[in-house]
Each structure stands twice: as C-alpha cells, then as structure tokens.
PDB file of C-alpha atoms in Angstrom:
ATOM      1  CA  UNK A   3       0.000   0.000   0.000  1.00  0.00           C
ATOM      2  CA  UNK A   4       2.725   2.073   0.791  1.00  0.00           C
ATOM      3  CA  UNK A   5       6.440   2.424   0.075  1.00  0.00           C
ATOM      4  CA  UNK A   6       9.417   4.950   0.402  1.00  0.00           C
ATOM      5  CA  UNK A   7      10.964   6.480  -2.498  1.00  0.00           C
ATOM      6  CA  UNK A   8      14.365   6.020  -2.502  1.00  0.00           C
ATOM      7  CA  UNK A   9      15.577   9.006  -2.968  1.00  0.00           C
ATOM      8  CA  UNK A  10      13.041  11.407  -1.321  1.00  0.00           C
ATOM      9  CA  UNK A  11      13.154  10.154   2.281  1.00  0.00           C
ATOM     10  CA  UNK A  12      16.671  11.690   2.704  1.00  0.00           C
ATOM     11  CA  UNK A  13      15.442  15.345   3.913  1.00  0.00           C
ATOM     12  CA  UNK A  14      14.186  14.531   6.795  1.00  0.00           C
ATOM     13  CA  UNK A  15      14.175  11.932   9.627  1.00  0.00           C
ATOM     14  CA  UNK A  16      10.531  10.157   9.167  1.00  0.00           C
ATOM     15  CA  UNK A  17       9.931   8.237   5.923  1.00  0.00           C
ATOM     16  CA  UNK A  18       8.450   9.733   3.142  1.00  0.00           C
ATOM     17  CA  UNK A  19       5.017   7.935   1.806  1.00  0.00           C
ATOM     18  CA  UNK A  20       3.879   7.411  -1.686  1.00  0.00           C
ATOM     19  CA  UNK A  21       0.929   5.168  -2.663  1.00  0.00           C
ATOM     20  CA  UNK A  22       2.553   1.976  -4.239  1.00  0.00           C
ATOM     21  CA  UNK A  23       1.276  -0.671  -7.132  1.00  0.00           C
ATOM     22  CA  UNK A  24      -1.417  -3.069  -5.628  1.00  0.00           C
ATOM     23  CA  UNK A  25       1.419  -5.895  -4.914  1.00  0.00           C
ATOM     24  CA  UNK A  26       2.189  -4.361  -1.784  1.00  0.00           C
ATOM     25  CA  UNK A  27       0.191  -6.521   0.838  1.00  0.00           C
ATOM     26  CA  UNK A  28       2.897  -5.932   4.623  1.00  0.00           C
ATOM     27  CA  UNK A  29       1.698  -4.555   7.513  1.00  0.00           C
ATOM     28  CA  UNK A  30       1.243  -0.951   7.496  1.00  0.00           C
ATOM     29  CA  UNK A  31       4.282   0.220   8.668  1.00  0.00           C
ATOM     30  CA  UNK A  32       3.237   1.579  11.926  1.00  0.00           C
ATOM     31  CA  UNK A  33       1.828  -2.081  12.755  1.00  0.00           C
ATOM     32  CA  UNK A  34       5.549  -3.263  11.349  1.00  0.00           C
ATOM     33  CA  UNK A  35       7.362  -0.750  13.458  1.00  0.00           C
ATOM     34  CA  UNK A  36       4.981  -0.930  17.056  1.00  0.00           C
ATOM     35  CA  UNK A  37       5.344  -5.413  16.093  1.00  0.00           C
ATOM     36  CA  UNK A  38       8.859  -5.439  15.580  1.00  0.00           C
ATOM     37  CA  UNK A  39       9.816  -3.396  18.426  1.00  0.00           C
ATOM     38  CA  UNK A  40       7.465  -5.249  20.833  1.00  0.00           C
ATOM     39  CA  UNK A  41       8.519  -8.822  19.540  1.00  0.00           C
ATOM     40  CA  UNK A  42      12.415  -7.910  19.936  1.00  0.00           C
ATOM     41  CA  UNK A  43      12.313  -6.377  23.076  1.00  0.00           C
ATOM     42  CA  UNK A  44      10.392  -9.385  24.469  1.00  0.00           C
ATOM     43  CA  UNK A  45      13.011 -11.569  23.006  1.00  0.00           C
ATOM     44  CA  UNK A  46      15.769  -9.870  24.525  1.00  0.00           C
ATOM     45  CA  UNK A  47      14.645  -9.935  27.966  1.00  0.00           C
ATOM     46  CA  UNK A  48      15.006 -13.289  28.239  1.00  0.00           C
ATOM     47  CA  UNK A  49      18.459 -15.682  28.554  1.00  0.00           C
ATOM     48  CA  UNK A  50      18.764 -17.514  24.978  1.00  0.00           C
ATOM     49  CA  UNK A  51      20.269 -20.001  23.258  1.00  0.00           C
ATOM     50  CA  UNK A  52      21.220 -19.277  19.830  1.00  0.00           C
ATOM     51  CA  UNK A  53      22.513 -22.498  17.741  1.00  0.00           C
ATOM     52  CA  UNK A  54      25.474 -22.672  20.544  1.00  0.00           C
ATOM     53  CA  UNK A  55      25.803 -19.598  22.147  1.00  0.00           C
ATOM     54  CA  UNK A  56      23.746 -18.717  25.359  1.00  0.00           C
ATOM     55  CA  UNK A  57      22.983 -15.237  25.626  1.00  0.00           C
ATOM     56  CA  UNK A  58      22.088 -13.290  28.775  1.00  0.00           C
ATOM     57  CA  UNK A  59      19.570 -10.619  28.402  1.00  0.00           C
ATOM     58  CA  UNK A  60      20.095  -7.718  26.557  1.00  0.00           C
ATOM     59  CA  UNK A  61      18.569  -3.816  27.112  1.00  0.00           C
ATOM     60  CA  UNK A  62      15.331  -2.923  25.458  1.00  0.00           C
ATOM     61  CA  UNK A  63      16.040  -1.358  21.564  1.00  0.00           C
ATOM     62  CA  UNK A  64      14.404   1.750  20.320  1.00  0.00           C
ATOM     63  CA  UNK A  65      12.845   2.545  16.441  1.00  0.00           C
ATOM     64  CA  UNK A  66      15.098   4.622  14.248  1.00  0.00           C
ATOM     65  CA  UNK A  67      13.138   6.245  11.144  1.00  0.00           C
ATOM     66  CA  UNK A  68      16.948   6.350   9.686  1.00  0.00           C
ATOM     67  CA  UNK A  69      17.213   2.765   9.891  1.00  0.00           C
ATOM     68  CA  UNK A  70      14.062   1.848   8.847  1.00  0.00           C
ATOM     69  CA  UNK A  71      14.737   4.051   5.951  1.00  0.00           C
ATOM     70  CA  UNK A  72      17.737   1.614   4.855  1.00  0.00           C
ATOM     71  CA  UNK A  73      15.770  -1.387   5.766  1.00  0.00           C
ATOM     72  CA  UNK A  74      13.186  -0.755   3.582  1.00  0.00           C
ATOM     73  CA  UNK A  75      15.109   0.518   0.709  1.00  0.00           C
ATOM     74  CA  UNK A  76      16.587  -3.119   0.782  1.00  0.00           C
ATOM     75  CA  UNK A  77      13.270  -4.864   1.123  1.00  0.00           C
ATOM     76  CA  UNK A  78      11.966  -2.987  -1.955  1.00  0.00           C
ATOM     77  CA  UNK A  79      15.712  -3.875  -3.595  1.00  0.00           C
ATOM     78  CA  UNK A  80      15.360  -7.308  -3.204  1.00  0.00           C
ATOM     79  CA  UNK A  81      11.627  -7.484  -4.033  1.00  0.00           C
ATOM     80  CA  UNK A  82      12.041  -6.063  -6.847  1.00  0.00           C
ATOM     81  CA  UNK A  83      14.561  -7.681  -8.604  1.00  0.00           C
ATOM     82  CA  UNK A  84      14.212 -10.920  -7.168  1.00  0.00           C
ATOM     83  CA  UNK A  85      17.459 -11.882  -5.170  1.00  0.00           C
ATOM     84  CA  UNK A  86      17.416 -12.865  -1.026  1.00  0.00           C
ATOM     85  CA  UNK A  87      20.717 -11.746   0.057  1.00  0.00           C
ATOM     86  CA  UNK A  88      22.484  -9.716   2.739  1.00  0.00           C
ATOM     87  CA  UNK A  89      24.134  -7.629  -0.147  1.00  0.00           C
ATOM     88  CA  UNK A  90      22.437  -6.078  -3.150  1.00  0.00           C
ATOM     89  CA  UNK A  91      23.257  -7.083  -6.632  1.00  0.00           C
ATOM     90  CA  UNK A  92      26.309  -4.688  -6.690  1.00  0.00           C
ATOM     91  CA  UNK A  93      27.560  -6.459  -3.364  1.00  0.00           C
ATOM     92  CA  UNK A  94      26.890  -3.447  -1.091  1.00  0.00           C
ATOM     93  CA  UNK A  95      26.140  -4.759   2.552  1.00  0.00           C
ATOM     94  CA  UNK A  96      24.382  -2.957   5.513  1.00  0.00           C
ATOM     95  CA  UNK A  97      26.826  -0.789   6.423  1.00  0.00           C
ATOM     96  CA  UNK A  98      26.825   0.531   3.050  1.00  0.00           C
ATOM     97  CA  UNK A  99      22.585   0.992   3.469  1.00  0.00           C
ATOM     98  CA  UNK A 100      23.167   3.042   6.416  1.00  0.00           C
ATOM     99  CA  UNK A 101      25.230   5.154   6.013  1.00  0.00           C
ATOM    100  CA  UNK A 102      23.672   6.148   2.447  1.00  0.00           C
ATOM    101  CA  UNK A 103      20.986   7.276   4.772  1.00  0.00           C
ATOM    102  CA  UNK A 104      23.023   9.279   7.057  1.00  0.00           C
ATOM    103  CA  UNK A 105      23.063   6.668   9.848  1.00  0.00           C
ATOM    104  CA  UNK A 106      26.854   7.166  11.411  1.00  0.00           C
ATOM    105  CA  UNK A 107      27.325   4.198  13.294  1.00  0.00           C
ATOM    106  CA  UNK A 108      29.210   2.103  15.795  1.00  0.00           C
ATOM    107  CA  UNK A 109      27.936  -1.078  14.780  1.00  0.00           C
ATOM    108  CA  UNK A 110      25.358  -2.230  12.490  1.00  0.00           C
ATOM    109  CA  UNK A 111      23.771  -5.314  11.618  1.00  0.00           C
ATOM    110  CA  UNK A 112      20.669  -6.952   9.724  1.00  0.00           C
ATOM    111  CA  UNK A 113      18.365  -9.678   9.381  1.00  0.00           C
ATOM    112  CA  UNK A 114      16.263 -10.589   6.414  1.00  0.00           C
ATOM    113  CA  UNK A 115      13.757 -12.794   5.467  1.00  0.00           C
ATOM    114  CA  UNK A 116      12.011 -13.304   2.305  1.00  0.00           C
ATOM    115  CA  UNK A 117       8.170 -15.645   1.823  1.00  0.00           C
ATOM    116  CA  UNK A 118       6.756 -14.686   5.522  1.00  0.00           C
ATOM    117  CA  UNK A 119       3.484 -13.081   6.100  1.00  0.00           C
ATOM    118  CA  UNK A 120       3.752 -10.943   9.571  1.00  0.00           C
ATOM    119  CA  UNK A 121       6.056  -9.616  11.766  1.00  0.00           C
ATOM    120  CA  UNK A 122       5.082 -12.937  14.285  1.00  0.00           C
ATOM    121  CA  UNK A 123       6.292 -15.073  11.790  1.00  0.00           C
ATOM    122  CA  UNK A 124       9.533 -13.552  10.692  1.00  0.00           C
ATOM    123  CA  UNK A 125      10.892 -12.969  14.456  1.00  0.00           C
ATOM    124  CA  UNK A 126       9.931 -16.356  15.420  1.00  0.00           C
ATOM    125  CA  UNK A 127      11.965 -17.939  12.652  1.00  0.00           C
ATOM    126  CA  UNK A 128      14.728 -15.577  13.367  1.00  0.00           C
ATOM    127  CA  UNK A 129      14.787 -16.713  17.051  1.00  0.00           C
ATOM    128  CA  UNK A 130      15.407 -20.497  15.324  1.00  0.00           C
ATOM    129  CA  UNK A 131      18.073 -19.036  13.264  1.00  0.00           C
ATOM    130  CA  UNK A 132      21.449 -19.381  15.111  1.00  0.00           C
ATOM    131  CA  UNK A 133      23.057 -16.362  13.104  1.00  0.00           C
ATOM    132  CA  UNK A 134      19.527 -14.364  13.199  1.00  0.00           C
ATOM    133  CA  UNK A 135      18.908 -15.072  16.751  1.00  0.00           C
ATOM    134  CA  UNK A 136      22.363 -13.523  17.684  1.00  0.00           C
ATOM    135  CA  UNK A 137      21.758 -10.475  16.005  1.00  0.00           C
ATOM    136  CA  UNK A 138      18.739 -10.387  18.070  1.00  0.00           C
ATOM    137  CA  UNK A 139      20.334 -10.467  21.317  1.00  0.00           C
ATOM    138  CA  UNK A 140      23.435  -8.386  20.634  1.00  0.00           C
ATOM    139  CA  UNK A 141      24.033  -6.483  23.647  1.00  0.00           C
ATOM    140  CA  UNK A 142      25.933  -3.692  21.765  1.00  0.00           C
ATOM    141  CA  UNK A 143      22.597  -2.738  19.754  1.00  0.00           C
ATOM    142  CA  UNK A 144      20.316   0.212  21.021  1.00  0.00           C
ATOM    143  CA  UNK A 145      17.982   0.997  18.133  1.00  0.00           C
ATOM    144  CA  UNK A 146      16.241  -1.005  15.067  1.00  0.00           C
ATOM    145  CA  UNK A 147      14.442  -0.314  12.284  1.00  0.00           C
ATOM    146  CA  UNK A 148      12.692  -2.423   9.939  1.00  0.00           C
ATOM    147  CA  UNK A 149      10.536  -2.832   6.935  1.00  0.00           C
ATOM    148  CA  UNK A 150       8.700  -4.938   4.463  1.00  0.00           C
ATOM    149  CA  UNK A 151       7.878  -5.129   0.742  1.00  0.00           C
ATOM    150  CA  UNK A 152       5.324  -7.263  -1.449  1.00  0.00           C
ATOM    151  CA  UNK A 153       5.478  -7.836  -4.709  1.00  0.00           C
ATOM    152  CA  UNK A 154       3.673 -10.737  -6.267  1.00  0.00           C
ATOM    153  CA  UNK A 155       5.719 -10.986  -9.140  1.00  0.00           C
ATOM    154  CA  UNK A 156       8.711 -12.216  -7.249  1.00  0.00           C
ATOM    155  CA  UNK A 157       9.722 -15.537  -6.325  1.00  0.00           C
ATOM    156  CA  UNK A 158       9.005 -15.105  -2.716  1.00  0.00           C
ATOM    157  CA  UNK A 159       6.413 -12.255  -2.398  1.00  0.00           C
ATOM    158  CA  UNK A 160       7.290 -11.036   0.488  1.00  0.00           C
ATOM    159  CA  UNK A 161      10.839  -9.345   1.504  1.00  0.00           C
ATOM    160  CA  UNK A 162      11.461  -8.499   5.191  1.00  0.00           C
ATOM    161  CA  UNK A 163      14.616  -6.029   6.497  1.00  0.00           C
ATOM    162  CA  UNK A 164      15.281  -5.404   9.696  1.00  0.00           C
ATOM    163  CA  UNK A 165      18.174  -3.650  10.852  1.00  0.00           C
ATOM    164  CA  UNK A 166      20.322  -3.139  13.984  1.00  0.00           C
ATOM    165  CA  UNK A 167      22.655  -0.512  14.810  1.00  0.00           C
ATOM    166  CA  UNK A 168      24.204   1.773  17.705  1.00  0.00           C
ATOM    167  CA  UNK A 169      24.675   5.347  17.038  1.00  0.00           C
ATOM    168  CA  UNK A 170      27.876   7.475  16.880  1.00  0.00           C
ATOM    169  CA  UNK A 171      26.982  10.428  19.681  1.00  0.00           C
TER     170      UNK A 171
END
C-alpha cells in the first residue's frame, strides 16, 4: 500500500510515503514498526540459546526512522529484482545501506527474510536461526528499524529487512 521512495526520504528523519502498485500486501508500517519493536524487546529480555551460544539478556532497543529508511530501501531492492541476500546485486552490505541514509554508526547489523506473512512469523523464525537469533540479542545494539515489501511478481512475495545498529553520539 505504501512504500518509500528512494531518494526522497533523505530530507528529513521520518519516511516519506507514496501510494505503491497493488502488490504491496505488509503490515502498514506503523503495525511493522509498534510489532517489531514489541517482539524484539520481548526476546531480549530473556536468557537464549542461539545455535550454541547462550545469551544473557540484553537492554530494550528503540525505532530509528533512519534505519528503517535503509531497511526498507533493501526490502523494496530485493523485491524487486528478485534476489534474497544480505548484499544487493552490486555487493553493497548494511553498512553501506546506512550510512547512504546518514546513519553514522558504531555497529550495524541486519536480518532478512524473504516468503513470511507478519512480523510474528519472521521474528519467530529468526529466534530459530542461530546467526539471526544472535543479532537479536546483541548487547551492543540500542535501536532497530525495519521494513517490508510485497510484490507478487517475485519468487518469494514477500521481503522483510530489519536492521540493527548503535549510534555514533
């Protein structure tokens, strides 16, 4: 229903809306952002075992608009030309994203996930994913932001970005 342009959401801090084709079936993005930041948080309160690393609980994370900026402009990247992949076609990774966004950064991270229908779905089988879960529970992040894109032409429909980060002051 709704996506960010590219290249109009970097004059300002909240994302920029236009009204997208009808392929785009996510969340709104306010359901996205209050659901991603509600399932993460819960996750991180807890101890964890990721593949073979416990992990003790980590502070709550807050929503970045910048971040969310760069995870959607991957989600709509991916979704529309058809590739599931921590780097774009041009091999560009998430550090890269952000800071094409203005994020400055002390570390940064990101999980995807491509052919899941709701923010439930993805963070549960995130928490199952060794790699994903740790990115999850990284003490060192403070703030996340995340999107999702549809397109029904694509293989998998449905591209999810989420990423973490921890600012420069």
């Amino acid at each position: 229903m709704l996506i960010c342009i590219l290249s109009s959401c970097r004059a300002s801090n909240e994302i920029q809306y236009v009204l997208a084709n009808d392929a785009y079936r996510c969340e709104e993005f306010d359901v996205t952002k209050e659901k991603m930041l509600v399932l993460i948080n819960r996750a991180r309160k807890s101890s964890r075992n990721c593949g073979y690393k416990i992990f003790t609980p980590a502070g709550d994370v807050a929503w970045n608009p910048t971040l969310a900026r760069a995870a959607l402009n991957h989600s709509v990247d991916m979704a529309t030309k058809n590739y599931v992949s921590h780097k774009d076609l041009n091999g560009k990774g998430v550090s890269f994203r952000v800071e094409e966004v203005g994020y400055n950064w002390i570390t940064v991270g990101e999980n995807i996930s491509a052919g899941r229908e709701d923010s439930e779905e993805v963070v549960a089988a995130w928490l199952l994913s060794p790699d994903h879960c740790e990115i999850i529970m990284k003490q060192s992040f403070t703030e996340i932001g995340g999107a999702c894109f549809h397109n029904k032409d694509s293989k998998y429909k449905t591209f999810w970005t989420v990423v973490f980060g921890s600012p420069k002051d």
